mmCIF file of C-alpha atoms and ligand atoms in Angstrom:
data_model
loop_
_atom_site.group_PDB
_atom_site.id
_atom_site.type_symbol
_atom_site.label_atom_id
_atom_site.label_comp_id
_atom_site.label_asym_id
_atom_site.label_seq_id
_atom_site.Cartn_x
_atom_site.Cartn_y
_atom_site.Cartn_z
ATOM 1 C CA UNK A 1 -8.904 -32.974 12.891
ATOM 2 C CA UNK A 2 -7.038 -35.770 14.631
ATOM 3 C CA UNK A 3 -8.830 -35.536 17.977
ATOM 4 C CA UNK A 4 -12.340 -34.742 16.834
ATOM 5 C CA UNK A 5 -15.111 -37.150 17.805
ATOM 6 C CA UNK A 6 -18.676 -37.837 16.793
ATOM 7 C CA UNK A 7 -20.792 -38.101 19.944
ATOM 8 C CA UNK A 8 -23.711 -40.457 19.516
ATOM 9 C CA UNK A 9 -26.647 -41.451 21.700
ATOM 10 C CA UNK A 10 -27.888 -44.601 19.991
ATOM 11 C CA UNK A 11 -31.116 -46.516 20.535
ATOM 12 C CA UNK A 12 -30.576 -50.171 21.413
ATOM 13 C CA UNK A 13 -33.106 -52.985 21.548
ATOM 14 C CA UNK A 14 -32.287 -56.539 22.507
ATOM 15 C CA UNK A 15 -35.160 -58.872 21.505
ATOM 16 C CA UNK A 16 -33.751 -61.701 23.672
ATOM 17 C CA UNK A 17 -34.036 -59.721 26.926
ATOM 18 C CA UNK A 18 -36.597 -57.151 25.796
ATOM 19 C CA UNK A 19 -34.296 -54.367 27.026
ATOM 20 C CA UNK A 20 -34.631 -50.953 25.352
ATOM 21 C CA UNK A 21 -32.058 -48.276 26.150
ATOM 22 C CA UNK A 22 -29.736 -45.636 24.698
ATOM 23 C CA UNK A 23 -25.968 -46.211 24.547
ATOM 24 C CA UNK A 24 -23.424 -43.419 24.320
ATOM 25 C CA UNK A 25 -20.540 -43.762 21.839
ATOM 26 C CA UNK A 26 -17.682 -41.474 20.881
ATOM 27 C CA UNK A 27 -16.425 -42.281 17.399
ATOM 28 C CA UNK A 28 -13.092 -40.771 16.278
ATOM 29 C CA UNK A 29 -13.707 -38.630 13.205
ATOM 30 C CA UNK A 30 -12.090 -39.570 9.922
ATOM 31 C CA UNK A 31 -12.265 -37.485 6.764
ATOM 32 C CA UNK A 32 -15.535 -37.914 4.853
ATOM 33 C CA UNK A 33 -17.090 -40.041 7.609
ATOM 34 C CA UNK A 34 -20.786 -40.683 7.049
ATOM 35 C CA UNK A 35 -23.116 -41.950 9.756
ATOM 36 C CA UNK A 36 -22.969 -45.386 8.168
ATOM 37 C CA UNK A 37 -19.159 -45.380 8.430
ATOM 38 C CA UNK A 38 -19.510 -44.349 12.082
ATOM 39 C CA UNK A 39 -21.905 -47.279 12.675
ATOM 40 C CA UNK A 40 -19.396 -49.630 11.042
ATOM 41 C CA UNK A 41 -16.603 -48.298 13.279
ATOM 42 C CA UNK A 42 -18.760 -48.877 16.373
ATOM 43 C CA UNK A 43 -19.414 -52.456 15.243
ATOM 44 C CA UNK A 44 -15.795 -53.150 14.274
ATOM 45 C CA UNK A 45 -14.014 -51.407 17.145
ATOM 46 C CA UNK A 46 -16.397 -50.917 20.084
ATOM 47 C CA UNK A 47 -19.464 -53.189 20.161
ATOM 48 C CA UNK A 48 -19.779 -56.108 17.679
ATOM 49 C CA UNK A 49 -23.394 -56.680 18.747
ATOM 50 C CA UNK A 50 -24.516 -53.289 17.356
ATOM 51 C CA UNK A 51 -27.039 -53.936 14.554
ATOM 52 C CA UNK A 52 -28.046 -51.788 11.590
ATOM 53 C CA UNK A 53 -28.964 -52.324 7.955
ATOM 54 C CA UNK A 54 -27.025 -51.186 4.892
ATOM 55 C CA UNK A 55 -26.081 -52.491 1.496
ATOM 56 C CA UNK A 56 -25.025 -50.189 -1.343
ATOM 57 C CA UNK A 57 -23.342 -47.407 0.685
ATOM 58 C CA UNK A 58 -24.219 -45.090 -2.213
ATOM 59 C CA UNK A 59 -27.747 -43.805 -1.562
ATOM 60 C CA UNK A 60 -29.311 -46.257 -3.987
ATOM 61 C CA UNK A 61 -30.677 -49.297 -2.152
ATOM 62 C CA UNK A 62 -32.719 -47.428 0.481
ATOM 63 C CA UNK A 63 -31.906 -49.835 3.326
ATOM 64 C CA UNK A 64 -29.927 -47.612 5.719
ATOM 65 C CA UNK A 65 -32.591 -45.047 6.684
ATOM 66 C CA UNK A 66 -32.538 -44.065 10.358
ATOM 67 C CA UNK A 67 -33.721 -41.137 12.446
ATOM 68 C CA UNK A 68 -30.918 -38.663 13.123
ATOM 69 C CA UNK A 69 -31.994 -36.112 15.711
ATOM 70 C CA UNK A 70 -35.623 -36.947 14.947
ATOM 71 C CA UNK A 71 -35.412 -36.631 11.155
ATOM 72 C CA UNK A 72 -35.189 -39.529 8.661
ATOM 73 C CA UNK A 73 -31.875 -39.674 6.818
ATOM 74 C CA UNK A 74 -29.923 -42.119 4.704
ATOM 75 C CA UNK A 75 -27.017 -43.043 7.002
ATOM 76 C CA UNK A 76 -24.723 -43.662 4.023
ATOM 77 C CA UNK A 77 -25.288 -40.157 2.650
ATOM 78 C CA UNK A 78 -25.401 -38.070 5.810
ATOM 79 C CA UNK A 79 -22.003 -36.537 6.588
ATOM 80 C CA UNK A 80 -20.985 -36.401 10.234
ATOM 81 C CA UNK A 81 -18.671 -33.370 10.009
ATOM 82 C CA UNK A 82 -21.298 -30.679 10.824
ATOM 83 C CA UNK A 83 -22.370 -32.668 13.897
ATOM 84 C CA UNK A 84 -18.734 -33.223 14.927
ATOM 85 C CA UNK A 85 -17.940 -29.518 14.609
ATOM 86 C CA UNK A 86 -21.013 -28.547 16.643
ATOM 87 C CA UNK A 87 -19.836 -30.941 19.405
ATOM 88 C CA UNK A 88 -23.475 -31.819 20.072
ATOM 89 C CA UNK A 89 -24.604 -35.290 21.100
ATOM 90 C CA UNK A 90 -26.525 -36.720 18.146
ATOM 91 C CA UNK A 91 -29.471 -39.032 18.777
ATOM 92 C CA UNK A 92 -29.788 -41.978 16.385
ATOM 93 C CA UNK A 93 -32.956 -44.075 16.388
ATOM 94 C CA UNK A 94 -34.686 -46.619 14.146
ATOM 95 C CA UNK A 95 -37.395 -45.474 11.747
ATOM 96 C CA UNK A 96 -40.495 -44.219 13.532
ATOM 97 C CA UNK A 97 -43.813 -46.077 12.972
ATOM 98 C CA UNK A 98 -41.980 -49.334 12.220
ATOM 99 C CA UNK A 99 -41.578 -52.307 14.537
ATOM 100 C CA UNK A 100 -37.996 -52.607 15.767
ATOM 101 C CA UNK A 101 -36.332 -56.002 15.294
ATOM 102 C CA UNK A 102 -32.975 -55.120 16.905
ATOM 103 C CA UNK A 103 -31.194 -51.800 17.555
ATOM 104 C CA UNK A 104 -31.631 -49.782 14.313
ATOM 105 C CA UNK A 105 -33.101 -52.643 12.268
ATOM 106 C CA UNK A 106 -36.845 -52.416 11.599
ATOM 107 C CA UNK A 107 -39.410 -54.826 10.196
ATOM 108 C CA UNK A 108 -40.224 -54.028 6.529
ATOM 109 C CA UNK A 109 -42.894 -56.703 6.185
ATOM 110 C CA UNK A 110 -45.762 -54.205 6.113
ATOM 111 C CA UNK A 111 -44.114 -52.212 3.295
ATOM 112 C CA UNK A 112 -43.554 -55.397 1.281
ATOM 113 C CA UNK A 113 -47.174 -56.469 1.822
ATOM 114 C CA UNK A 114 -48.399 -53.070 0.697
ATOM 115 C CA UNK A 115 -46.164 -53.215 -2.390
ATOM 116 C CA UNK A 116 -47.983 -56.403 -3.351
ATOM 117 C CA UNK A 117 -51.406 -55.006 -2.434
ATOM 118 C CA UNK A 118 -50.926 -51.840 -4.501
ATOM 119 C CA UNK A 119 -49.246 -53.761 -7.331
ATOM 120 C CA UNK A 120 -46.206 -51.508 -7.613
ATOM 121 C CA UNK A 121 -45.323 -52.756 -11.037
ATOM 122 C CA UNK A 122 -46.735 -52.766 -14.589
ATOM 123 C CA UNK A 123 -48.644 -55.880 -15.602
ATOM 124 C CA UNK A 124 -47.219 -57.853 -18.515
ATOM 125 C CA UNK A 125 -46.823 -55.488 -21.437
ATOM 126 C CA UNK A 126 -46.320 -56.675 -24.999
ATOM 127 C CA UNK A 127 -44.559 -54.573 -27.593
ATOM 128 C CA UNK A 128 -42.667 -51.323 -27.622
ATOM 129 C CA UNK A 129 -43.787 -47.968 -26.344
ATOM 130 C CA UNK A 130 -42.259 -44.550 -26.807
ATOM 131 C CA UNK A 131 -42.511 -42.295 -23.774
ATOM 132 C CA UNK A 132 -42.645 -38.625 -24.793
ATOM 133 C CA UNK A 133 -40.500 -36.225 -22.724
ATOM 134 C CA UNK A 134 -43.562 -34.524 -21.190
ATOM 135 C CA UNK A 135 -44.885 -37.898 -19.956
ATOM 136 C CA UNK A 136 -41.458 -38.950 -18.753
ATOM 137 C CA UNK A 137 -41.323 -35.734 -16.718
ATOM 138 C CA UNK A 138 -44.488 -36.861 -14.920
ATOM 139 C CA UNK A 139 -43.260 -40.333 -14.066
ATOM 140 C CA UNK A 140 -39.550 -39.818 -13.461
ATOM 141 C CA UNK A 141 -39.911 -38.574 -9.884
ATOM 142 C CA UNK A 142 -41.919 -41.605 -8.802
ATOM 143 C CA UNK A 143 -39.491 -43.830 -10.688
ATOM 144 C CA UNK A 144 -36.588 -42.339 -8.712
ATOM 145 C CA UNK A 145 -38.039 -43.686 -5.441
ATOM 146 C CA UNK A 146 -35.619 -46.089 -3.737
ATOM 147 C CA UNK A 147 -38.202 -47.441 -1.236
ATOM 148 C CA UNK A 148 -36.236 -46.061 1.708
ATOM 149 C CA UNK A 149 -39.420 -45.434 3.777
ATOM 150 C CA UNK A 150 -38.203 -42.053 5.027
ATOM 151 C CA UNK A 151 -41.495 -40.501 3.898
ATOM 152 C CA UNK A 152 -43.616 -43.270 5.434
ATOM 153 C CA UNK A 153 -41.875 -42.881 8.785
ATOM 154 C CA UNK A 154 -42.318 -39.094 8.797
ATOM 155 C CA UNK A 155 -45.938 -38.933 7.605
ATOM 156 C CA UNK A 156 -48.386 -38.229 10.459
ATOM 157 C CA UNK A 157 -51.225 -40.007 8.623
ATOM 158 C CA UNK A 158 -49.396 -43.338 8.381
ATOM 159 C CA UNK A 159 -50.577 -44.039 11.927
ATOM 160 C CA UNK A 160 -53.998 -44.493 10.342
ATOM 161 C CA UNK A 161 -53.950 -48.192 9.509
ATOM 162 C CA UNK A 162 -55.683 -48.089 6.109
ATOM 163 C CA UNK A 163 -53.819 -44.999 4.860
ATOM 164 C CA UNK A 164 -51.457 -46.171 2.105
ATOM 165 C CA UNK A 165 -48.826 -43.506 2.749
ATOM 166 C CA UNK A 166 -46.691 -41.223 0.548
ATOM 167 C CA UNK A 167 -44.438 -43.973 -0.798
ATOM 168 C CA UNK A 168 -47.401 -45.805 -2.306
ATOM 169 C CA UNK A 169 -49.236 -42.768 -3.602
ATOM 170 C CA UNK A 170 -46.019 -41.713 -5.381
ATOM 171 C CA UNK A 171 -45.875 -45.161 -6.969
ATOM 172 C CA UNK A 172 -49.591 -45.204 -7.859
ATOM 173 C CA UNK A 173 -49.222 -41.839 -9.612
ATOM 174 C CA UNK A 174 -46.104 -43.050 -11.413
ATOM 175 C CA UNK A 175 -47.980 -46.072 -12.819
ATOM 176 C CA UNK A 176 -51.157 -44.126 -13.508
ATOM 177 C CA UNK A 177 -49.233 -41.805 -15.834
ATOM 178 C CA UNK A 178 -47.168 -44.593 -17.405
ATOM 179 C CA UNK A 179 -48.401 -45.177 -21.011
ATOM 180 C CA UNK A 180 -47.892 -48.939 -20.519
ATOM 181 C CA UNK A 181 -50.495 -49.017 -17.758
ATOM 182 C CA UNK A 182 -53.718 -49.941 -19.512
ATOM 183 C CA UNK A 183 -55.975 -50.023 -16.454
ATOM 184 C CA UNK A 184 -56.080 -46.398 -15.256
ATOM 185 C CA UNK A 185 -59.325 -47.056 -13.359
ATOM 186 C CA UNK A 186 -57.506 -49.675 -11.318
ATOM 187 C CA UNK A 187 -54.896 -47.125 -10.226
ATOM 188 C CA UNK A 188 -57.570 -44.617 -9.179
ATOM 189 C CA UNK A 189 -59.358 -47.389 -7.259
ATOM 190 C CA UNK A 190 -56.084 -48.241 -5.510
ATOM 191 C CA UNK A 191 -55.587 -44.598 -4.515
ATOM 192 C CA UNK A 192 -59.104 -44.364 -3.084
ATOM 193 C CA UNK A 193 -58.710 -47.655 -1.217
ATOM 194 C CA UNK A 194 -55.523 -46.193 0.260
ATOM 195 C CA UNK A 195 -57.573 -43.190 1.532
ATOM 196 C CA UNK A 196 -55.957 -40.660 -0.787
ATOM 197 C CA UNK A 197 -58.078 -37.801 0.530
ATOM 198 C CA UNK A 198 -56.909 -38.322 4.104
ATOM 199 C CA UNK A 199 -53.594 -36.724 3.119
ATOM 200 C CA UNK A 200 -53.065 -33.537 5.150
ATOM 201 C CA UNK A 201 -50.976 -31.922 2.418
ATOM 202 C CA UNK A 202 -48.480 -31.057 5.145
ATOM 203 C CA UNK A 203 -45.478 -31.648 2.824
ATOM 204 C CA UNK A 204 -43.548 -33.522 5.524
ATOM 205 C CA UNK A 205 -42.917 -36.345 3.059
ATOM 206 C CA UNK A 206 -41.513 -33.873 0.514
ATOM 207 C CA UNK A 207 -39.051 -32.619 3.108
ATOM 208 C CA UNK A 208 -38.054 -36.111 4.245
ATOM 209 C CA UNK A 209 -37.439 -37.678 0.840
ATOM 210 C CA UNK A 210 -33.697 -37.960 0.061
ATOM 211 C CA UNK A 211 -34.345 -38.486 -3.670
ATOM 212 C CA UNK A 212 -36.574 -35.454 -4.257
ATOM 213 C CA UNK A 213 -39.501 -37.617 -5.319
ATOM 214 C CA UNK A 214 -41.845 -35.069 -3.693
ATOM 215 C CA UNK A 215 -44.639 -37.508 -2.794
ATOM 216 C CA UNK A 216 -46.956 -34.739 -1.507
ATOM 217 C CA UNK A 217 -46.732 -32.975 -4.873
ATOM 218 C CA UNK A 218 -47.500 -36.248 -6.681
ATOM 219 C CA UNK A 219 -50.464 -36.831 -4.338
ATOM 220 C CA UNK A 220 -51.893 -33.476 -5.394
ATOM 221 C CA UNK A 221 -51.346 -34.447 -9.061
ATOM 222 C CA UNK A 222 -53.120 -37.754 -8.371
ATOM 223 C CA UNK A 223 -56.104 -35.868 -6.933
ATOM 224 C CA UNK A 224 -56.211 -33.654 -10.040
ATOM 225 C CA UNK A 225 -56.197 -36.670 -12.380
ATOM 226 C CA UNK A 226 -58.926 -38.301 -10.282
ATOM 227 C CA UNK A 227 -61.125 -35.186 -10.553
ATOM 228 C CA UNK A 228 -60.570 -35.041 -14.335
ATOM 229 C CA UNK A 229 -61.487 -38.710 -14.822
ATOM 230 C CA UNK A 230 -64.645 -38.707 -12.674
HETATM 231 S S1 LIG B 301 -48.406 -34.538 2.669
HETATM 232 FE FE1 LIG B 301 -49.798 -36.262 3.008
HETATM 233 S S2 LIG B 301 -48.585 -38.077 2.588
HETATM 234 FE FE2 LIG B 301 -47.139 -36.369 2.849
HETATM 235 S S3 LIG B 301 -46.558 -36.422 5.005
HETATM 236 FE FE3 LIG B 301 -48.309 -35.020 4.865
HETATM 237 S S4 LIG B 301 -50.105 -36.341 5.237
HETATM 238 FE FE4 LIG B 301 -48.390 -37.698 4.768
HETATM 239 S S1 LIG B 302 -40.664 -41.367 -1.946
HETATM 240 FE FE1 LIG B 302 -38.641 -40.708 -1.267
HETATM 241 S S2 LIG B 302 -38.695 -40.934 0.956
HETATM 242 FE FE2 LIG B 302 -40.402 -42.097 0.144
HETATM 243 S S3 LIG B 302 -39.619 -44.178 -0.054
HETATM 244 FE FE3 LIG B 302 -39.330 -43.160 -2.043
HETATM 245 S S4 LIG B 302 -37.256 -42.322 -1.976
HETATM 246 FE FE4 LIG B 302 -37.821 -42.824 0.128
HETATM 247 S S1 LIG B 303 -26.737 -48.273 2.145
HETATM 248 FE FE1 LIG B 303 -27.960 -48.174 0.335
HETATM 249 S S2 LIG B 303 -28.996 -46.280 0.507
HETATM 250 FE FE2 LIG B 303 -27.645 -46.314 2.201
#
């Protein structure tokens, strides 16, 4: 255990010089070390300029998502031990399809703008509402979304500018089925404006989601509701 190392090939971007490169780091393994802990050790002990984003360290805030060997993962949840034992060099990169600000930090502006555009909240609601278990079952997956963008970064259709993306379709479905949402037509209109039917049903977003929201499954549910309404 004492002499095991995590071998990392990490993407670096310096906005001051415009340089893009990969740096190699060997991080001594410590018990229970996640990728986020490894990033912190690099910053504290090897290179203080190394930049990444994290907050809760508990898989809740959705800020630490990075690509690990080409697959989106929450750095604070992903254990390093299997990679250490395999002795492979692990490639760590910022989220795909996002503009890089520095090293592993990406620009979330587009996601925030889309959250406003698709009104990812319930309009003012007066009074009390009881949500039956069968309705709760429909909305709980979408409500579990932590906005980590893993699905957005892994969805091939997100390259299409007007395509809303799995994160937003999961949210639209969640609000469509919420009894407090009075304007169901509005939610369907949102889905169509986001090019709902351009989804390839490839399930990549289902595989990428760390919270088992299953956006692709919710997209298919959204299409079913749309066909029942119209
Ligand atoms: S199922 Fe649809 S939303 Fe999900 S990754 Fe594939 S194209 Fe994107
Ligand atoms: S649906 Fe899943 S992968 Fe997509 S943003 Fe929400 S939690 Fe992340
Ligand atoms: S730091 Fe919050 S989800 Fe990883």
